[in-house]
């Protein structure tokens, strides 16, 4: 692998690892953080999207329907995940979120009846065991907030898998920039409607909160731009494996910035989850090579 690719992967992992830290530092409601993350990210993409504005005219009614549902699931993803970060540790939340590829495999099996290899089945079992250990380490008879946070992180992972599945199967001819802009904006609108219905304050936040909203849009967006650029040089599986470093990076940042520590069960469970997901991605990569 080229040295420049390794450097870019490292930068992207650090950028995306900061997302959980910014959410944790914010005192705003999760739905507000999610809403402004979507709207500000849309604004960042606007100059690029303007270049491809003709793409909007190609969309059919069916594709717009798919985009609306994709935006809804993306809104749910950020709402669930950001709320989980207010309830549980950065390590637990980000590790459980890393189950996305395995959840996607289960979804493909249930919806499209895709075959599951023995290695994939083993990876599911290993990852499930890791999640059980994390939850057991977070369990308390007097405070169930951490367990609730872990469950919300899992729901966030399920929601983002639904978002990806809709995007991959319903809108194939749309450029990535335009697709991202549309679903970000739609997700922001759904979150805005939710905040209005629940009576959540939209603007009464101090300057530091607005700075966190903007940083939360900038850093992950930079990471995703780098990931998309790297797909010209490396396989999607390689990028997915690099993203497994996000929980590690986020946990290290949380230790130094938020003084979060991990108990032995959370630490062991987190390592087991990442091993399980790595086995799954490794087996997927072997199957890709076998087909070529």
PDB file of C-alpha atoms in Angstrom:
ATOM      1  CA  UNK A   1       0.000   0.000   0.000  1.00  0.00           C
ATOM      2  CA  UNK A   2       1.319   3.466  -0.910  1.00  0.00           C
ATOM      3  CA  UNK A   3       2.609   5.606   1.937  1.00  0.00           C
ATOM      4  CA  UNK A   4       0.319   8.452   0.831  1.00  0.00           C
ATOM      5  CA  UNK A   5      -2.697   6.128   1.109  1.00  0.00           C
ATOM      6  CA  UNK A   6      -1.708   5.130   4.656  1.00  0.00           C
ATOM      7  CA  UNK A   7      -1.336   8.796   5.628  1.00  0.00           C
ATOM      8  CA  UNK A   8      -4.747   9.680   4.178  1.00  0.00           C
ATOM      9  CA  UNK A   9      -6.381   6.718   5.920  1.00  0.00           C
ATOM     10  CA  UNK A  10      -4.818   7.865   9.196  1.00  0.00           C
ATOM     11  CA  UNK A  11      -6.098  11.430   8.733  1.00  0.00           C
ATOM     12  CA  UNK A  12      -9.610  10.206   7.905  1.00  0.00           C
ATOM     13  CA  UNK A  13      -9.743   7.902  10.939  1.00  0.00           C
ATOM     14  CA  UNK A  14      -8.654  10.746  13.261  1.00  0.00           C
ATOM     15  CA  UNK A  15     -11.223  13.097  11.712  1.00  0.00           C
ATOM     16  CA  UNK A  16     -14.106  10.664  12.089  1.00  0.00           C
ATOM     17  CA  UNK A  17     -12.988   9.660  15.607  1.00  0.00           C
ATOM     18  CA  UNK A  18     -13.468  13.268  16.730  1.00  0.00           C
ATOM     19  CA  UNK A  19     -17.193  13.088  15.900  1.00  0.00           C
ATOM     20  CA  UNK A  20     -18.050  11.216  19.094  1.00  0.00           C
ATOM     21  CA  UNK A  21     -15.909  13.621  21.152  1.00  0.00           C
ATOM     22  CA  UNK A  22     -17.691  16.700  19.777  1.00  0.00           C
ATOM     23  CA  UNK A  23     -21.083  15.140  20.562  1.00  0.00           C
ATOM     24  CA  UNK A  24     -19.938  14.254  24.062  1.00  0.00           C
ATOM     25  CA  UNK A  25     -18.688  17.803  24.661  1.00  0.00           C
ATOM     26  CA  UNK A  26     -21.993  19.314  23.558  1.00  0.00           C
ATOM     27  CA  UNK A  27     -24.765  19.946  26.046  1.00  0.00           C
ATOM     28  CA  UNK A  28     -27.431  20.362  23.368  1.00  0.00           C
ATOM     29  CA  UNK A  29     -30.151  17.724  22.786  1.00  0.00           C
ATOM     30  CA  UNK A  30     -29.159  14.904  20.443  1.00  0.00           C
ATOM     31  CA  UNK A  31     -31.868  15.857  17.937  1.00  0.00           C
ATOM     32  CA  UNK A  32     -30.499  19.413  17.736  1.00  0.00           C
ATOM     33  CA  UNK A  33     -26.894  18.261  17.304  1.00  0.00           C
ATOM     34  CA  UNK A  34     -28.007  15.829  14.605  1.00  0.00           C
ATOM     35  CA  UNK A  35     -30.083  18.461  12.803  1.00  0.00           C
ATOM     36  CA  UNK A  36     -27.313  21.036  12.570  1.00  0.00           C
ATOM     37  CA  UNK A  37     -24.760  18.375  11.679  1.00  0.00           C
ATOM     38  CA  UNK A  38     -26.941  17.540   8.659  1.00  0.00           C
ATOM     39  CA  UNK A  39     -27.693  21.122   7.643  1.00  0.00           C
ATOM     40  CA  UNK A  40     -24.096  22.353   7.961  1.00  0.00           C
ATOM     41  CA  UNK A  41     -22.798  19.297   6.079  1.00  0.00           C
ATOM     42  CA  UNK A  42     -25.292  20.103   3.294  1.00  0.00           C
ATOM     43  CA  UNK A  43     -23.927  23.643   3.114  1.00  0.00           C
ATOM     44  CA  UNK A  44     -20.377  22.306   2.838  1.00  0.00           C
ATOM     45  CA  UNK A  45     -21.404  20.174  -0.142  1.00  0.00           C
ATOM     46  CA  UNK A  46     -23.395  22.924  -1.854  1.00  0.00           C
ATOM     47  CA  UNK A  47     -20.537  24.350  -4.005  1.00  0.00           C
ATOM     48  CA  UNK A  48     -19.746  20.882  -5.405  1.00  0.00           C
ATOM     49  CA  UNK A  49     -23.400  19.990  -5.881  1.00  0.00           C
ATOM     50  CA  UNK A  50     -24.002  23.182  -7.866  1.00  0.00           C
ATOM     51  CA  UNK A  51     -21.614  21.829 -10.502  1.00  0.00           C
ATOM     52  CA  UNK A  52     -23.829  18.743 -10.884  1.00  0.00           C
ATOM     53  CA  UNK A  53     -27.186  20.523 -10.545  1.00  0.00           C
ATOM     54  CA  UNK A  54     -28.485  18.864 -13.723  1.00  0.00           C
ATOM     55  CA  UNK A  55     -28.528  15.574 -11.795  1.00  0.00           C
ATOM     56  CA  UNK A  56     -31.668  16.699  -9.969  1.00  0.00           C
ATOM     57  CA  UNK A  57     -33.625  16.671 -13.217  1.00  0.00           C
ATOM     58  CA  UNK A  58     -32.843  12.981 -13.823  1.00  0.00           C
ATOM     59  CA  UNK A  59     -34.541  11.783 -10.652  1.00  0.00           C
ATOM     60  CA  UNK A  60     -37.825   9.912 -10.977  1.00  0.00           C
ATOM     61  CA  UNK A  61     -40.689   9.999  -8.482  1.00  0.00           C
ATOM     62  CA  UNK A  62     -39.663   6.530  -7.278  1.00  0.00           C
ATOM     63  CA  UNK A  63     -36.085   7.693  -6.697  1.00  0.00           C
ATOM     64  CA  UNK A  64     -37.258  10.748  -4.769  1.00  0.00           C
ATOM     65  CA  UNK A  65     -39.316   8.414  -2.592  1.00  0.00           C
ATOM     66  CA  UNK A  66     -36.222   6.311  -1.932  1.00  0.00           C
ATOM     67  CA  UNK A  67     -34.209   9.431  -1.082  1.00  0.00           C
ATOM     68  CA  UNK A  68     -36.856  10.534   1.412  1.00  0.00           C
ATOM     69  CA  UNK A  69     -36.770   7.160   3.167  1.00  0.00           C
ATOM     70  CA  UNK A  70     -32.959   7.187   3.095  1.00  0.00           C
ATOM     71  CA  UNK A  71     -32.981  10.637   4.695  1.00  0.00           C
ATOM     72  CA  UNK A  72     -35.418   9.420   7.347  1.00  0.00           C
ATOM     73  CA  UNK A  73     -33.180   6.499   8.312  1.00  0.00           C
ATOM     74  CA  UNK A  74     -30.114   8.747   8.319  1.00  0.00           C
ATOM     75  CA  UNK A  75     -31.909  11.129  10.684  1.00  0.00           C
ATOM     76  CA  UNK A  76     -32.765   8.175  12.926  1.00  0.00           C
ATOM     77  CA  UNK A  77     -29.143   6.987  12.804  1.00  0.00           C
ATOM     78  CA  UNK A  78     -27.706  10.264  14.040  1.00  0.00           C
ATOM     79  CA  UNK A  79     -30.517  10.824  16.528  1.00  0.00           C
ATOM     80  CA  UNK A  80     -30.059   7.389  18.117  1.00  0.00           C
ATOM     81  CA  UNK A  81     -26.252   7.464  18.062  1.00  0.00           C
ATOM     82  CA  UNK A  82     -25.847  10.998  19.406  1.00  0.00           C
ATOM     83  CA  UNK A  83     -28.298  10.257  22.199  1.00  0.00           C
ATOM     84  CA  UNK A  84     -26.383   7.074  23.025  1.00  0.00           C
ATOM     85  CA  UNK A  85     -23.211   9.143  23.471  1.00  0.00           C
ATOM     86  CA  UNK A  86     -25.011  11.169  26.135  1.00  0.00           C
ATOM     87  CA  UNK A  87     -25.844   7.976  28.034  1.00  0.00           C
ATOM     88  CA  UNK A  88     -22.888   5.610  27.642  1.00  0.00           C
ATOM     89  CA  UNK A  89     -19.144   5.777  27.086  1.00  0.00           C
ATOM     90  CA  UNK A  90     -17.560   6.754  23.774  1.00  0.00           C
ATOM     91  CA  UNK A  91     -15.883   3.342  23.590  1.00  0.00           C
ATOM     92  CA  UNK A  92     -19.076   1.321  24.097  1.00  0.00           C
ATOM     93  CA  UNK A  93     -21.111   3.451  21.696  1.00  0.00           C
ATOM     94  CA  UNK A  94     -18.579   3.519  18.851  1.00  0.00           C
ATOM     95  CA  UNK A  95     -17.688  -0.177  19.154  1.00  0.00           C
ATOM     96  CA  UNK A  96     -21.345  -1.233  18.942  1.00  0.00           C
ATOM     97  CA  UNK A  97     -21.770   1.121  15.979  1.00  0.00           C
ATOM     98  CA  UNK A  98     -18.915  -0.758  14.276  1.00  0.00           C
ATOM     99  CA  UNK A  99     -21.293  -3.729  13.916  1.00  0.00           C
ATOM    100  CA  UNK A 100     -22.673  -2.102  10.750  1.00  0.00           C
ATOM    101  CA  UNK A 101     -21.163  -4.591   8.244  1.00  0.00           C
ATOM    102  CA  UNK A 102     -22.423  -7.572  10.226  1.00  0.00           C
ATOM    103  CA  UNK A 103     -25.902  -6.056  10.597  1.00  0.00           C
ATOM    104  CA  UNK A 104     -25.835  -5.433   6.837  1.00  0.00           C
ATOM    105  CA  UNK A 105     -25.014  -9.109   6.252  1.00  0.00           C
ATOM    106  CA  UNK A 106     -27.924 -10.211   8.449  1.00  0.00           C
ATOM    107  CA  UNK A 107     -30.206  -7.745   6.651  1.00  0.00           C
ATOM    108  CA  UNK A 108     -29.118  -9.046   3.242  1.00  0.00           C
ATOM    109  CA  UNK A 109     -29.844 -12.584   4.416  1.00  0.00           C
ATOM    110  CA  UNK A 110     -33.312 -11.706   5.737  1.00  0.00           C
ATOM    111  CA  UNK A 111     -34.364  -9.409   2.868  1.00  0.00           C
ATOM    112  CA  UNK A 112     -32.523 -10.781  -0.173  1.00  0.00           C
ATOM    113  CA  UNK A 113     -31.911 -14.375   1.023  1.00  0.00           C
ATOM    114  CA  UNK A 114     -28.168 -13.994   0.368  1.00  0.00           C
ATOM    115  CA  UNK A 115     -26.070 -16.954   1.475  1.00  0.00           C
ATOM    116  CA  UNK A 116     -24.002 -16.678   4.647  1.00  0.00           C
ATOM    117  CA  UNK A 117     -20.604 -18.370   4.808  1.00  0.00           C
ATOM    118  CA  UNK A 118     -19.339 -20.240   7.850  1.00  0.00           C
ATOM    119  CA  UNK A 119     -16.717 -17.533   8.491  1.00  0.00           C
ATOM    120  CA  UNK A 120     -19.432 -14.866   8.412  1.00  0.00           C
ATOM    121  CA  UNK A 121     -21.580 -16.860  10.852  1.00  0.00           C
ATOM    122  CA  UNK A 122     -18.600 -17.243  13.199  1.00  0.00           C
ATOM    123  CA  UNK A 123     -17.933 -13.489  13.009  1.00  0.00           C
ATOM    124  CA  UNK A 124     -21.556 -12.797  13.998  1.00  0.00           C
ATOM    125  CA  UNK A 125     -21.258 -15.081  17.027  1.00  0.00           C
ATOM    126  CA  UNK A 126     -17.953 -13.532  18.114  1.00  0.00           C
ATOM    127  CA  UNK A 127     -19.264  -9.968  17.739  1.00  0.00           C
ATOM    128  CA  UNK A 128     -22.467 -10.809  19.617  1.00  0.00           C
ATOM    129  CA  UNK A 129     -20.385 -12.222  22.462  1.00  0.00           C
ATOM    130  CA  UNK A 130     -18.407  -8.981  22.565  1.00  0.00           C
ATOM    131  CA  UNK A 131     -21.561  -6.873  22.764  1.00  0.00           C
ATOM    132  CA  UNK A 132     -22.838  -9.046  25.631  1.00  0.00           C
ATOM    133  CA  UNK A 133     -19.591  -8.444  27.533  1.00  0.00           C
ATOM    134  CA  UNK A 134     -19.754  -4.685  26.929  1.00  0.00           C
ATOM    135  CA  UNK A 135     -23.362  -4.558  28.124  1.00  0.00           C
ATOM    136  CA  UNK A 136     -22.594  -6.742  31.130  1.00  0.00           C
ATOM    137  CA  UNK A 137     -19.742  -4.413  32.081  1.00  0.00           C
ATOM    138  CA  UNK A 138     -22.040  -1.386  31.739  1.00  0.00           C
ATOM    139  CA  UNK A 139     -24.927  -2.981  33.657  1.00  0.00           C
ATOM    140  CA  UNK A 140     -26.002  -1.472  36.961  1.00  0.00           C
ATOM    141  CA  UNK A 141     -29.124  -2.177  39.010  1.00  0.00           C
ATOM    142  CA  UNK A 142     -29.257   1.482  40.075  1.00  0.00           C
ATOM    143  CA  UNK A 143     -28.495   3.167  36.738  1.00  0.00           C
ATOM    144  CA  UNK A 144     -29.608   1.699  33.428  1.00  0.00           C
ATOM    145  CA  UNK A 145     -28.563   4.696  31.336  1.00  0.00           C
ATOM    146  CA  UNK A 146     -25.428   3.007  29.953  1.00  0.00           C
ATOM    147  CA  UNK A 147     -27.412  -0.049  28.833  1.00  0.00           C
ATOM    148  CA  UNK A 148     -29.976   2.257  27.223  1.00  0.00           C
ATOM    149  CA  UNK A 149     -27.133   4.074  25.480  1.00  0.00           C
ATOM    150  CA  UNK A 150     -25.730   0.797  24.166  1.00  0.00           C
ATOM    151  CA  UNK A 151     -29.151  -0.193  22.835  1.00  0.00           C
ATOM    152  CA  UNK A 152     -29.572   3.197  21.134  1.00  0.00           C
ATOM    153  CA  UNK A 153     -26.153   2.795  19.522  1.00  0.00           C
ATOM    154  CA  UNK A 154     -27.297  -0.577  18.153  1.00  0.00           C
ATOM    155  CA  UNK A 155     -30.496   1.022  16.799  1.00  0.00           C
ATOM    156  CA  UNK A 156     -28.292   3.692  15.209  1.00  0.00           C
ATOM    157  CA  UNK A 157     -26.265   0.979  13.486  1.00  0.00           C
ATOM    158  CA  UNK A 158     -29.445  -0.697  12.203  1.00  0.00           C
ATOM    159  CA  UNK A 159     -30.759   2.647  10.925  1.00  0.00           C
ATOM    160  CA  UNK A 160     -27.565   3.475   9.028  1.00  0.00           C
ATOM    161  CA  UNK A 161     -27.557   0.007   7.443  1.00  0.00           C
ATOM    162  CA  UNK A 162     -31.122   0.634   6.223  1.00  0.00           C
ATOM    163  CA  UNK A 163     -29.920   3.976   4.870  1.00  0.00           C
ATOM    164  CA  UNK A 164     -27.072   2.316   2.968  1.00  0.00           C
ATOM    165  CA  UNK A 165     -29.286  -0.484   1.626  1.00  0.00           C
ATOM    166  CA  UNK A 166     -31.817   1.992   0.251  1.00  0.00           C
ATOM    167  CA  UNK A 167     -29.091   4.124  -1.315  1.00  0.00           C
ATOM    168  CA  UNK A 168     -27.299   1.195  -2.942  1.00  0.00           C
ATOM    169  CA  UNK A 169     -30.409  -0.380  -4.406  1.00  0.00           C
ATOM    170  CA  UNK A 170     -32.689   2.522  -5.302  1.00  0.00           C
ATOM    171  CA  UNK A 171     -30.528   5.382  -6.592  1.00  0.00           C
ATOM    172  CA  UNK A 172     -27.633   3.924  -8.576  1.00  0.00           C
ATOM    173  CA  UNK A 173     -27.084   6.577 -11.252  1.00  0.00           C
ATOM    174  CA  UNK A 174     -26.859   9.622  -8.986  1.00  0.00           C
ATOM    175  CA  UNK A 175     -23.427  11.091  -8.266  1.00  0.00           C
ATOM    176  CA  UNK A 176     -22.266  10.582  -4.697  1.00  0.00           C
ATOM    177  CA  UNK A 177     -22.032  14.313  -3.972  1.00  0.00           C
ATOM    178  CA  UNK A 178     -25.596  14.967  -5.061  1.00  0.00           C
ATOM    179  CA  UNK A 179     -26.915  11.898  -3.230  1.00  0.00           C
ATOM    180  CA  UNK A 180     -25.180  12.928   0.010  1.00  0.00           C
ATOM    181  CA  UNK A 181     -26.424  16.516  -0.282  1.00  0.00           C
ATOM    182  CA  UNK A 182     -30.032  15.451  -0.808  1.00  0.00           C
ATOM    183  CA  UNK A 183     -30.197  12.873   1.990  1.00  0.00           C
ATOM    184  CA  UNK A 184     -28.348  15.172   4.409  1.00  0.00           C
ATOM    185  CA  UNK A 185     -30.846  17.951   3.703  1.00  0.00           C
ATOM    186  CA  UNK A 186     -33.835  15.594   3.974  1.00  0.00           C
ATOM    187  CA  UNK A 187     -32.513  14.147   7.242  1.00  0.00           C
ATOM    188  CA  UNK A 188     -32.105  17.693   8.567  1.00  0.00           C
ATOM    189  CA  UNK A 189     -35.710  18.503   7.645  1.00  0.00           C
ATOM    190  CA  UNK A 190     -37.008  15.384   9.421  1.00  0.00           C
ATOM    191  CA  UNK A 191     -35.025  16.329  12.525  1.00  0.00           C
ATOM    192  CA  UNK A 192     -36.299  19.912  12.292  1.00  0.00           C
ATOM    193  CA  UNK A 193     -39.891  18.634  12.195  1.00  0.00           C
ATOM    194  CA  UNK A 194     -39.178  16.397  15.199  1.00  0.00           C
ATOM    195  CA  UNK A 195     -37.679  19.297  17.165  1.00  0.00           C
ATOM    196  CA  UNK A 196     -40.643  21.531  16.369  1.00  0.00           C
ATOM    197  CA  UNK A 197     -43.161  18.857  17.379  1.00  0.00           C
ATOM    198  CA  UNK A 198     -41.335  18.158  20.670  1.00  0.00           C
ATOM    199  CA  UNK A 199     -40.900  21.866  21.419  1.00  0.00           C
ATOM    200  CA  UNK A 200     -37.106  21.664  21.472  1.00  0.00           C
ATOM    201  CA  UNK A 201     -35.370  25.067  21.323  1.00  0.00           C
ATOM    202  CA  UNK A 202     -33.822  25.603  17.886  1.00  0.00           C
ATOM    203  CA  UNK A 203     -31.513  28.572  18.449  1.00  0.00           C
ATOM    204  CA  UNK A 204     -31.000  29.307  22.150  1.00  0.00           C
ATOM    205  CA  UNK A 205     -27.464  27.899  22.386  1.00  0.00           C
ATOM    206  CA  UNK A 206     -24.164  29.536  23.383  1.00  0.00           C
ATOM    207  CA  UNK A 207     -21.378  30.164  20.821  1.00  0.00           C
ATOM    208  CA  UNK A 208     -19.400  27.103  21.910  1.00  0.00           C
ATOM    209  CA  UNK A 209     -22.333  24.877  20.924  1.00  0.00           C
ATOM    210  CA  UNK A 210     -22.515  26.411  17.449  1.00  0.00           C
ATOM    211  CA  UNK A 211     -18.774  25.834  17.092  1.00  0.00           C
ATOM    212  CA  UNK A 212     -19.266  22.169  18.012  1.00  0.00           C
ATOM    213  CA  UNK A 213     -22.131  21.865  15.485  1.00  0.00           C
ATOM    214  CA  UNK A 214     -19.877  23.230  12.736  1.00  0.00           C
ATOM    215  CA  UNK A 215     -16.883  21.084  13.721  1.00  0.00           C
ATOM    216  CA  UNK A 216     -19.141  18.051  13.829  1.00  0.00           C
ATOM    217  CA  UNK A 217     -20.117  18.723  10.224  1.00  0.00           C
ATOM    218  CA  UNK A 218     -16.588  19.500   9.007  1.00  0.00           C
ATOM    219  CA  UNK A 219     -14.493  16.663  10.468  1.00  0.00           C
ATOM    220  CA  UNK A 220     -16.648  13.643   9.468  1.00  0.00           C
ATOM    221  CA  UNK A 221     -17.290  15.238   6.063  1.00  0.00           C
ATOM    222  CA  UNK A 222     -13.523  15.485   5.481  1.00  0.00           C
ATOM    223  CA  UNK A 223     -13.194  11.821   6.464  1.00  0.00           C
ATOM    224  CA  UNK A 224     -15.895  10.695   4.026  1.00  0.00           C
ATOM    225  CA  UNK A 225     -14.382  12.773   1.215  1.00  0.00           C
ATOM    226  CA  UNK A 226     -11.020  11.067   1.827  1.00  0.00           C
ATOM    227  CA  UNK A 227     -12.648   7.623   1.949  1.00  0.00           C
ATOM    228  CA  UNK A 228     -14.377   8.268  -1.387  1.00  0.00           C
ATOM    229  CA  UNK A 229     -11.112   9.510  -2.921  1.00  0.00           C
ATOM    230  CA  UNK A 230      -9.212   6.440  -1.701  1.00  0.00           C
ATOM    231  CA  UNK A 231     -11.678   4.083  -3.379  1.00  0.00           C
ATOM    232  CA  UNK A 232      -9.804   4.835  -6.601  1.00  0.00           C
ATOM    233  CA  UNK A 233      -6.664   3.208  -5.121  1.00  0.00           C
ATOM    234  CA  UNK A 234      -7.891   0.622  -2.602  1.00  0.00           C
ATOM    235  CA  UNK A 235     -10.857  -1.728  -2.259  1.00  0.00           C
ATOM    236  CA  UNK A 236     -14.010  -0.858  -0.266  1.00  0.00           C
ATOM    237  CA  UNK A 237     -13.102  -3.674   2.137  1.00  0.00           C
ATOM    238  CA  UNK A 238      -9.769  -2.020   2.911  1.00  0.00           C
ATOM    239  CA  UNK A 239     -11.529   1.243   3.671  1.00  0.00           C
ATOM    240  CA  UNK A 240     -14.035  -0.634   5.854  1.00  0.00           C
ATOM    241  CA  UNK A 241     -11.204  -2.280   7.775  1.00  0.00           C
ATOM    242  CA  UNK A 242      -9.564   1.103   8.327  1.00  0.00           C
ATOM    243  CA  UNK A 243     -12.861   2.405   9.731  1.00  0.00           C
ATOM    244  CA  UNK A 244     -12.589  -0.246  12.456  1.00  0.00           C
ATOM    245  CA  UNK A 245      -9.919   1.999  13.936  1.00  0.00           C
ATOM    246  CA  UNK A 246     -12.587   4.645  14.665  1.00  0.00           C
ATOM    247  CA  UNK A 247     -13.620   3.106  18.029  1.00  0.00           C
ATOM    248  CA  UNK A 248      -9.950   2.765  18.968  1.00  0.00           C
ATOM    249  CA  UNK A 249      -9.170   6.371  18.047  1.00  0.00           C
ATOM    250  CA  UNK A 250     -12.348   7.684  19.682  1.00  0.00           C
ATOM    251  CA  UNK A 251     -11.610   5.749  22.888  1.00  0.00           C
ATOM    252  CA  UNK A 252      -8.071   7.144  23.056  1.00  0.00           C
ATOM    253  CA  UNK A 253      -9.349  10.679  22.488  1.00  0.00           C
ATOM    254  CA  UNK A 254     -12.052  10.154  25.129  1.00  0.00           C
ATOM    255  CA  UNK A 255      -9.388   9.036  27.623  1.00  0.00           C
ATOM    256  CA  UNK A 256      -7.306  12.201  27.170  1.00  0.00           C
ATOM    257  CA  UNK A 257     -10.070  14.755  26.523  1.00  0.00           C
ATOM    258  CA  UNK A 258     -12.993  13.405  28.588  1.00  0.00           C
ATOM    259  CA  UNK A 259     -11.069  11.329  31.157  1.00  0.00           C
ATOM    260  CA  UNK A 260     -13.166   8.269  30.267  1.00  0.00           C
ATOM    261  CA  UNK A 261     -11.773   4.944  31.410  1.00  0.00           C
ATOM    262  CA  UNK A 262     -12.695   1.407  30.458  1.00  0.00           C
ATOM    263  CA  UNK A 263     -13.431  -1.485  32.789  1.00  0.00           C
ATOM    264  CA  UNK A 264     -12.024  -4.935  32.002  1.00  0.00           C
ATOM    265  CA  UNK A 265     -15.332  -6.222  30.601  1.00  0.00           C
ATOM    266  CA  UNK A 266     -15.835  -3.199  28.306  1.00  0.00           C
ATOM    267  CA  UNK A 267     -12.241  -3.405  27.118  1.00  0.00           C
ATOM    268  CA  UNK A 268     -12.428  -7.165  26.491  1.00  0.00           C
ATOM    269  CA  UNK A 269     -15.853  -6.936  24.876  1.00  0.00           C
ATOM    270  CA  UNK A 270     -14.748  -4.105  22.599  1.00  0.00           C
ATOM    271  CA  UNK A 271     -11.714  -6.063  21.423  1.00  0.00           C
ATOM    272  CA  UNK A 272     -13.886  -9.134  20.758  1.00  0.00           C
ATOM    273  CA  UNK A 273     -16.398  -7.098  18.717  1.00  0.00           C
ATOM    274  CA  UNK A 274     -13.624  -5.607  16.577  1.00  0.00           C
ATOM    275  CA  UNK A 275     -12.074  -9.057  16.077  1.00  0.00           C
ATOM    276  CA  UNK A 276     -15.449 -10.424  14.963  1.00  0.00           C
ATOM    277  CA  UNK A 277     -16.014  -7.580  12.500  1.00  0.00           C
ATOM    278  CA  UNK A 278     -12.422  -7.935  11.224  1.00  0.00           C
ATOM    279  CA  UNK A 279     -12.968 -11.655  10.580  1.00  0.00           C
ATOM    280  CA  UNK A 280     -16.122 -10.843   8.645  1.00  0.00           C
ATOM    281  CA  UNK A 281     -14.427  -8.178   6.502  1.00  0.00           C
ATOM    282  CA  UNK A 282     -11.399 -10.424   5.961  1.00  0.00           C
ATOM    283  CA  UNK A 283     -13.627 -13.272   4.771  1.00  0.00           C
ATOM    284  CA  UNK A 284     -15.475 -10.874   2.452  1.00  0.00           C
ATOM    285  CA  UNK A 285     -12.169  -9.777   0.984  1.00  0.00           C
ATOM    286  CA  UNK A 286     -11.132 -13.385   0.363  1.00  0.00           C
ATOM    287  CA  UNK A 287     -14.396 -14.017  -1.458  1.00  0.00           C
ATOM    288  CA  UNK A 288     -13.799 -10.903  -3.593  1.00  0.00           C
ATOM    289  CA  UNK A 289     -10.357 -12.211  -4.594  1.00  0.00           C
ATOM    290  CA  UNK A 290     -11.772 -15.683  -5.300  1.00  0.00           C
ATOM    291  CA  UNK A 291     -14.256 -14.199  -7.778  1.00  0.00           C
ATOM    292  CA  UNK A 292     -11.530 -12.308  -9.712  1.00  0.00           C
TER     293      UNK A 292
END
